[in-house]
Amino acid sequence: IRTKMKKYFKIFLWVLLAVAVIGTFMFLWQKSKAKPKEYQIETVTKQDTIESKTVITGTVEPRDEVLIKPQMNGIVAELLHEAGDVVQSGDVIARLTVVPEMIQLSQAESRVRMAEISYEQGKESYARSKDLFDKSVIALEEFEAAEANFAKIKEELSNAREAMEIVKKGASSRTAKQSNTLVRSTVTGKILNVPVKVGNSVIQANTFNEGTTIASIADMNDLIFVGKIDETEVGRIRLGSPMRISVGALGKESFPATVEYLAPKGSIVNGAVLFEVKASVHIPSDRVIRAGYSANAEIVLEGAYGVPAIPEACIEFSGDSTFVQVVKAEKPLQTERRQVKTGVSNGSNIEIKSGLKVGEKVRGIEKTEEKK
């Protein structure tokens, strides 16, 4: 009996082993079987707007920035305005003092002394002529000539003194309001920068030097966007093309703009050829914009409106041709490959020019485990 029990037990173990082996192979075979793929089904719809856009980075700057420079050499004695002030054309920005040249000063003083000597001589001559005329010794014509000569001598003395005052101070009492020592704004606008301080020496513009800048002024109501665009996209932009400008410092708000300049020559930046783009920006007067704000410009390169469209992921590319899988039946999924002609794409949806009608269904991307 014990021998039979051992024999049955061995047979049971072999049977159990065989079942385990067969079960394992069955499990692995089931796992190795490819599961049927499931796809999303997309319907051809009519899109109101499909626009191809690009974004350009740049800055917002005033259209014209004027540099105010002195009309004479000197030292800054007083600054009457600072950056941020709004000035009118003709307003005094700074006052200069003159450091006279010794040769010019010496010549001016010599001219004054000579004029004073002539004045004393002329004064005595005029007094004698007047006394003789009062006694009827000389004629009226002779007295008038002496009087005119004395008037000329007085005018020469006055001019000599005024010239010496200009050499010393840069202005005379008679011409103080028009003096070159007063640096005035030549335009109306906001002062962007005052790069000098009281006590700085400044020089006027000449053939060999552009002169010292006292202040830079610009009209902050006339702003432009300046940026650069890649050579692959510049050919799709035209003068007058609309764009939207978003300024980082102002949050998500954007402003309309119009392209008004495209550089005829590009420049190489980090190995890429870029072309400068300028656009006039229309910003409400109640918005505070500072020169040099960084900004992004969104430009519509091309657009299609009210056209049939499908997700771009449904398109199959083969050479220069495009195809879609048109759904004939959903369960089980049956499709038919059909050639289509596409148009504008915005990266998500693409225009269908021919090959599909609104309402038809096409095979989309494969479903993932999360979407099943």
Coordinates of C-alpha atoms in Angstrom, one line a residue:
I1 CA 0.0 0.0 0.0
R2 CA 2.8 2.4 0.9
T3 CA 4.5 1.7 -2.5
K4 CA 1.2 2.5 -4.3
M5 CA 0.9 5.7 -2.3
K6 CA 4.3 6.9 -3.4
K7 CA 3.6 6.0 -7.0
Y8 CA 0.3 8.0 -7.0
F9 CA 2.0 10.9 -5.3
K10 CA 4.8 11.1 -8.0
I11 CA 2.1 10.9 -10.7
F12 CA 0.3 13.8 -9.0
L13 CA 3.4 15.9 -8.8
W14 CA 4.2 15.3 -12.5
V15 CA 0.7 16.3 -13.5
L16 CA 0.9 19.4 -11.3
L17 CA 4.2 20.4 -12.9
A18 CA 2.8 19.8 -16.4
V19 CA -0.3 22.0 -15.6
A20 CA 2.0 24.7 -14.3
V21 CA 4.2 24.6 -17.4
I22 CA 1.2 24.7 -19.8
G23 CA -0.4 27.5 -17.8
T24 CA 2.8 29.6 -17.9
F25 CA 3.1 29.2 -21.7
M26 CA -0.6 30.1 -22.1
F27 CA -0.1 33.2 -20.0
L28 CA 3.0 34.3 -21.9
W29 CA 1.2 33.6 -25.2
Q30 CA -1.7 35.8 -24.2
K31 CA 0.6 38.6 -23.1
S32 CA 2.5 38.4 -26.4
K33 CA -0.6 38.9 -28.4
A34 CA -0.8 42.4 -29.9
K35 CA -3.8 44.4 -28.6
P36 CA -5.8 46.2 -31.3
K37 CA -4.9 49.9 -31.4
E38 CA -7.6 52.4 -30.6
Y39 CA -7.7 55.8 -32.2
Q40 CA -9.5 59.1 -31.5
I41 CA -12.1 60.0 -34.0
E42 CA -12.1 63.6 -35.2
T43 CA -14.9 65.4 -37.1
V44 CA -14.2 67.9 -39.8
T45 CA -15.5 71.3 -38.5
K46 CA -15.8 74.8 -39.8
Q47 CA -13.3 77.1 -38.1
D48 CA -14.0 80.8 -37.8
T49 CA -10.3 81.6 -37.6
I50 CA -7.1 79.8 -38.3
E51 CA -4.0 82.1 -38.2
S52 CA -0.4 81.3 -38.5
K53 CA 1.5 83.6 -36.1
T54 CA 5.1 84.3 -35.0
V55 CA 6.4 86.1 -31.9
I56 CA 9.2 88.7 -32.0
T57 CA 11.1 89.9 -29.0
G58 CA 12.2 93.5 -28.8
T59 CA 11.8 96.8 -26.9
V60 CA 9.5 99.8 -26.9
E61 CA 11.3 103.0 -27.7
P62 CA 10.5 106.6 -28.5
R63 CA 10.5 107.3 -32.2
D64 CA 12.8 110.3 -31.9
E65 CA 15.3 110.9 -29.1
V66 CA 17.0 114.3 -29.2
L67 CA 20.4 114.9 -27.5
I68 CA 20.7 118.4 -26.1
K69 CA 24.3 119.7 -26.3
P70 CA 25.8 123.1 -25.2
Q71 CA 26.7 125.8 -27.6
M72 CA 29.9 126.7 -25.8
N73 CA 32.6 125.2 -23.5
G74 CA 32.1 125.7 -19.8
I75 CA 31.2 124.1 -16.4
V76 CA 27.8 123.1 -15.3
A77 CA 26.7 125.6 -12.7
E78 CA 23.1 124.6 -12.2
L79 CA 20.7 121.9 -13.4
L80 CA 17.1 123.1 -13.5
H81 CA 15.5 119.7 -14.5
E82 CA 16.1 116.0 -13.9
A83 CA 15.2 112.8 -15.7
G84 CA 11.4 112.3 -15.8
D85 CA 10.5 116.0 -16.1
V86 CA 8.4 117.1 -19.0
V87 CA 9.8 120.2 -20.7
Q88 CA 8.6 122.5 -23.4
S89 CA 10.7 123.7 -26.4
G90 CA 12.8 126.6 -25.2
D91 CA 12.8 125.7 -21.5
V92 CA 16.2 126.1 -19.7
I93 CA 17.7 122.8 -18.7
A94 CA 21.0 123.9 -17.4
R95 CA 23.2 127.0 -16.8
L96 CA 26.9 127.1 -17.5
T97 CA 29.7 129.2 -16.3
V98 CA 32.6 130.1 -18.6
V99 CA 36.3 129.5 -18.0
P100 CA 37.8 132.4 -20.0
E101 CA 40.9 131.9 -22.1
M102 CA 43.6 134.2 -20.9
I103 CA 44.6 135.4 -24.5
Q104 CA 41.0 136.4 -25.3
L105 CA 40.6 138.0 -21.9
S106 CA 43.8 140.0 -22.3
Q107 CA 42.7 141.2 -25.7
A108 CA 39.3 142.2 -24.5
E109 CA 40.7 144.2 -21.6
S110 CA 43.2 145.9 -23.9
R111 CA 40.3 146.9 -26.2
V112 CA 38.4 148.4 -23.2
R113 CA 41.4 150.4 -22.1
M114 CA 41.9 151.8 -25.7
A115 CA 38.2 152.6 -25.9
E116 CA 38.3 154.4 -22.5
I117 CA 41.3 156.5 -23.7
S118 CA 39.4 157.4 -26.9
Y119 CA 36.3 158.2 -24.8
E120 CA 38.2 160.7 -22.6
Q121 CA 39.7 162.4 -25.7
G122 CA 36.4 162.5 -27.5
K123 CA 34.6 163.8 -24.4
E124 CA 37.0 166.8 -24.1
S125 CA 36.8 167.5 -27.9
Y126 CA 33.0 167.4 -27.7
A127 CA 33.0 169.8 -24.7
R128 CA 35.2 172.3 -26.6
S129 CA 33.1 172.1 -29.7
K130 CA 29.9 172.7 -27.7
D131 CA 31.4 175.7 -25.9
L132 CA 32.5 177.2 -29.2
F133 CA 29.2 176.5 -30.8
D134 CA 27.4 178.2 -27.9
K135 CA 29.6 181.3 -28.5
S136 CA 28.7 181.1 -32.2
V137 CA 32.4 180.6 -33.1
I138 CA 31.8 177.4 -35.2
A139 CA 29.0 176.5 -37.6
L140 CA 26.2 174.0 -36.8
E141 CA 27.6 171.5 -39.2
E142 CA 30.9 171.4 -37.5
F143 CA 29.3 170.9 -34.1
E144 CA 27.0 168.1 -35.4
A145 CA 30.1 166.3 -36.7
A146 CA 31.8 166.5 -33.3
E147 CA 28.6 165.3 -31.6
A148 CA 28.4 162.3 -34.0
N149 CA 32.0 161.4 -33.5
F150 CA 31.6 161.5 -29.7
A151 CA 28.5 159.2 -30.0
K152 CA 30.6 156.7 -32.0
I153 CA 33.3 156.7 -29.3
K154 CA 30.7 156.0 -26.6
E155 CA 29.3 153.1 -28.6
E156 CA 32.7 151.6 -29.1
L157 CA 33.4 151.8 -25.4
S158 CA 30.1 150.1 -24.7
N159 CA 30.8 147.4 -27.2
A160 CA 34.3 146.8 -25.7
R161 CA 33.0 146.5 -22.2
E162 CA 30.2 144.1 -23.4
A163 CA 32.7 142.0 -25.3
M164 CA 34.9 141.7 -22.1
E165 CA 31.9 140.7 -20.1
I166 CA 31.0 138.0 -22.6
V167 CA 34.6 136.6 -22.4
K168 CA 34.5 136.6 -18.6
K169 CA 30.9 135.3 -18.0
G170 CA 29.7 134.0 -21.4
A171 CA 27.0 136.6 -21.5
S172 CA 26.4 140.3 -21.1
S173 CA 23.7 142.1 -19.2
R174 CA 22.1 143.1 -22.5
T175 CA 22.1 139.6 -24.0
A176 CA 21.5 137.5 -20.8
K177 CA 18.3 136.0 -22.1
Q178 CA 19.8 134.8 -25.3
S179 CA 23.1 133.7 -23.7
N180 CA 24.9 130.5 -24.8
T181 CA 25.4 129.8 -21.1
L182 CA 21.7 128.8 -20.9
V183 CA 21.2 125.3 -22.3
R184 CA 17.6 125.1 -23.6
S185 CA 15.5 122.3 -24.8
T186 CA 15.0 122.2 -28.5
V187 CA 11.9 120.0 -28.4
T188 CA 8.8 119.3 -26.2
G189 CA 8.9 116.0 -24.4
K190 CA 10.1 114.0 -21.4
I191 CA 13.7 114.1 -20.2
L192 CA 15.0 110.5 -20.4
N193 CA 18.5 111.0 -19.0
V194 CA 20.7 113.8 -17.6
P195 CA 24.2 112.3 -17.8
V196 CA 26.0 115.3 -16.3
K197 CA 26.3 116.7 -12.8
V198 CA 26.9 120.2 -11.4
G199 CA 30.6 120.9 -11.7
N200 CA 31.2 118.8 -14.8
S201 CA 33.1 120.3 -17.7
V202 CA 31.3 120.3 -21.0
I203 CA 32.3 121.1 -24.5
Q204 CA 30.4 122.2 -27.6
A205 CA 30.1 120.1 -30.7
N206 CA 32.8 120.7 -33.3
T207 CA 34.5 119.0 -36.3
F208 CA 36.5 116.7 -34.0
N209 CA 34.1 116.1 -31.2
E210 CA 30.4 115.4 -31.0
G211 CA 30.1 117.5 -27.8
T212 CA 28.9 116.7 -24.3
T213 CA 25.3 115.6 -23.9
I214 CA 23.4 117.6 -21.3
A215 CA 20.1 115.7 -21.6
S216 CA 18.2 113.4 -23.9
I217 CA 14.6 114.2 -24.5
A218 CA 11.8 112.3 -26.4
D219 CA 8.1 112.5 -27.0
M220 CA 6.8 109.5 -25.0
N221 CA 3.4 109.8 -26.8
D222 CA 5.0 108.6 -30.1
L223 CA 6.4 105.1 -29.5
I224 CA 7.7 102.3 -31.7
F225 CA 8.5 98.7 -31.2
V226 CA 11.9 97.6 -32.4
G227 CA 12.7 93.9 -32.8
K228 CA 14.4 91.3 -35.0
I229 CA 12.8 88.5 -37.1
D230 CA 14.3 85.4 -38.6
E231 CA 15.0 85.3 -42.3
T232 CA 12.6 82.4 -42.8
E233 CA 9.7 84.6 -41.7
V234 CA 10.6 88.1 -42.9
G235 CA 9.4 87.3 -46.4
R236 CA 5.8 86.7 -45.1
I237 CA 5.6 90.2 -43.5
R238 CA 4.5 93.3 -45.3
L239 CA 4.5 97.0 -44.5
G240 CA 1.2 97.8 -42.8
S241 CA 0.8 94.3 -41.3
P242 CA -1.0 94.4 -38.0
M243 CA 0.5 93.0 -34.8
R244 CA -0.2 93.0 -31.1
I245 CA 2.4 94.2 -28.6
S246 CA 2.5 92.9 -25.1
V247 CA 4.8 94.7 -22.6
G248 CA 6.0 92.5 -19.8
A249 CA 6.0 95.3 -17.2
L250 CA 2.2 95.9 -17.9
G251 CA 1.1 92.3 -17.4
K252 CA -1.1 90.5 -20.0
E253 CA -2.5 93.7 -21.6
S254 CA -1.6 94.1 -25.3
F255 CA -1.7 97.0 -27.7
P256 CA -2.2 97.2 -31.5
A257 CA 0.7 98.1 -33.7
T258 CA 1.4 98.4 -37.4
V259 CA 4.6 97.4 -39.2
E260 CA 6.2 100.5 -40.8
Y261 CA 9.8 99.4 -41.4
L262 CA 11.6 96.2 -42.6
A263 CA 15.3 96.3 -42.8
P264 CA 16.6 95.6 -46.3
K265 CA 19.7 94.0 -44.9
G266 CA 20.0 91.4 -42.2
S267 CA 22.6 90.9 -39.5
I268 CA 24.1 87.6 -38.2
V269 CA 23.3 87.0 -34.6
N270 CA 24.4 83.7 -33.0
G271 CA 24.6 82.1 -36.5
A272 CA 21.1 83.2 -37.6
V273 CA 20.3 85.9 -40.0
L274 CA 17.9 88.4 -38.5
F275 CA 16.2 91.5 -39.9
E276 CA 15.2 94.5 -37.9
V277 CA 11.4 95.3 -37.7
K278 CA 9.9 98.6 -36.5
A279 CA 6.2 99.1 -35.8
S280 CA 4.2 102.1 -34.6
V281 CA 2.5 101.3 -31.3
H282 CA -0.9 102.7 -30.3
I283 CA -0.8 103.0 -26.6
P284 CA -3.6 104.9 -24.6
S285 CA -2.4 108.1 -23.0
D286 CA -3.3 106.9 -19.5
R287 CA -0.7 104.1 -19.7
V288 CA 2.7 104.9 -18.3
I289 CA 5.4 103.5 -20.7
R290 CA 9.1 103.9 -20.0
A291 CA 11.7 103.8 -22.8
G292 CA 13.4 100.5 -23.2
Y293 CA 10.6 98.3 -21.8
S294 CA 11.0 94.7 -23.2
A295 CA 8.1 93.6 -25.3
N296 CA 6.8 90.8 -27.5
A297 CA 5.1 91.3 -30.8
E298 CA 2.7 88.7 -32.2
I299 CA 2.4 89.0 -36.0
V300 CA -0.2 87.2 -38.1
L301 CA 1.7 85.7 -41.0
E302 CA -1.3 84.4 -42.8
G303 CA -4.9 83.5 -42.0
A304 CA -8.0 81.6 -43.1
Y305 CA -11.5 82.3 -41.9
G306 CA -14.6 80.2 -42.0
V307 CA -12.9 77.2 -43.6
P308 CA -13.1 73.4 -42.9
A309 CA -10.4 72.2 -40.5
I310 CA -9.2 69.2 -38.6
P311 CA -6.5 68.7 -36.0
E312 CA -3.1 68.8 -37.6
A313 CA -2.2 65.4 -35.9
C314 CA -4.6 63.7 -38.3
I315 CA -2.5 64.5 -41.3
E316 CA -0.1 61.9 -42.8
F317 CA 2.7 63.3 -45.0
S318 CA 4.2 61.4 -47.9
G319 CA 6.6 63.4 -49.9
D320 CA 4.9 66.5 -51.1
S321 CA 1.4 65.0 -50.6
T322 CA -0.8 64.9 -47.6
F323 CA -3.3 62.2 -46.6
V324 CA -5.9 61.4 -44.0
Q325 CA -7.6 58.2 -42.9
V326 CA -11.4 58.7 -43.5
V327 CA -13.5 56.7 -41.1
K328 CA -16.0 54.3 -42.8
A329 CA -17.0 52.4 -39.7
E330 CA -16.1 53.0 -36.0
K331 CA -16.7 49.5 -34.5
P332 CA -14.7 47.8 -35.6
L333 CA -12.7 50.7 -37.0
Q334 CA -12.5 50.8 -40.7
T335 CA -10.7 53.6 -42.6
E336 CA -9.9 54.6 -46.1
R337 CA -6.8 56.6 -47.1
R338 CA -7.6 59.8 -49.0
Q339 CA -5.4 62.5 -50.3
V340 CA -6.3 66.1 -49.2
K341 CA -5.0 69.6 -49.9
T342 CA -4.2 71.6 -46.8
G343 CA -3.8 75.4 -46.1
V344 CA -3.0 77.5 -43.1
S345 CA -2.0 75.9 -39.9
N346 CA -1.9 77.4 -36.4
G347 CA 0.0 74.4 -34.9
S348 CA -3.2 72.9 -33.6
N349 CA -5.7 72.9 -36.4
I350 CA -5.1 73.0 -40.2
E351 CA -7.2 74.2 -43.0
I352 CA -8.6 71.7 -45.5
K353 CA -8.9 73.2 -49.0
S354 CA -10.1 70.0 -50.7
G355 CA -10.6 66.3 -50.1
L356 CA -12.9 66.5 -47.1
K357 CA -16.3 67.9 -46.3
V358 CA -17.6 69.4 -43.1
G359 CA -19.1 66.6 -40.9
E360 CA -16.9 63.8 -42.2
K361 CA -14.8 61.8 -39.7
V362 CA -11.1 61.0 -39.8
R363 CA -8.8 58.9 -37.7
G364 CA -6.9 60.9 -35.1
I365 CA -4.0 60.1 -32.9
E366 CA -3.7 56.8 -31.0
K367 CA -5.4 56.7 -27.7
T368 CA -3.1 56.3 -24.7
E369 CA -3.9 54.2 -21.6
E370 CA -5.1 57.3 -19.8
K371 CA -7.6 58.2 -22.5
K372 CA -9.1 54.8 -23.0

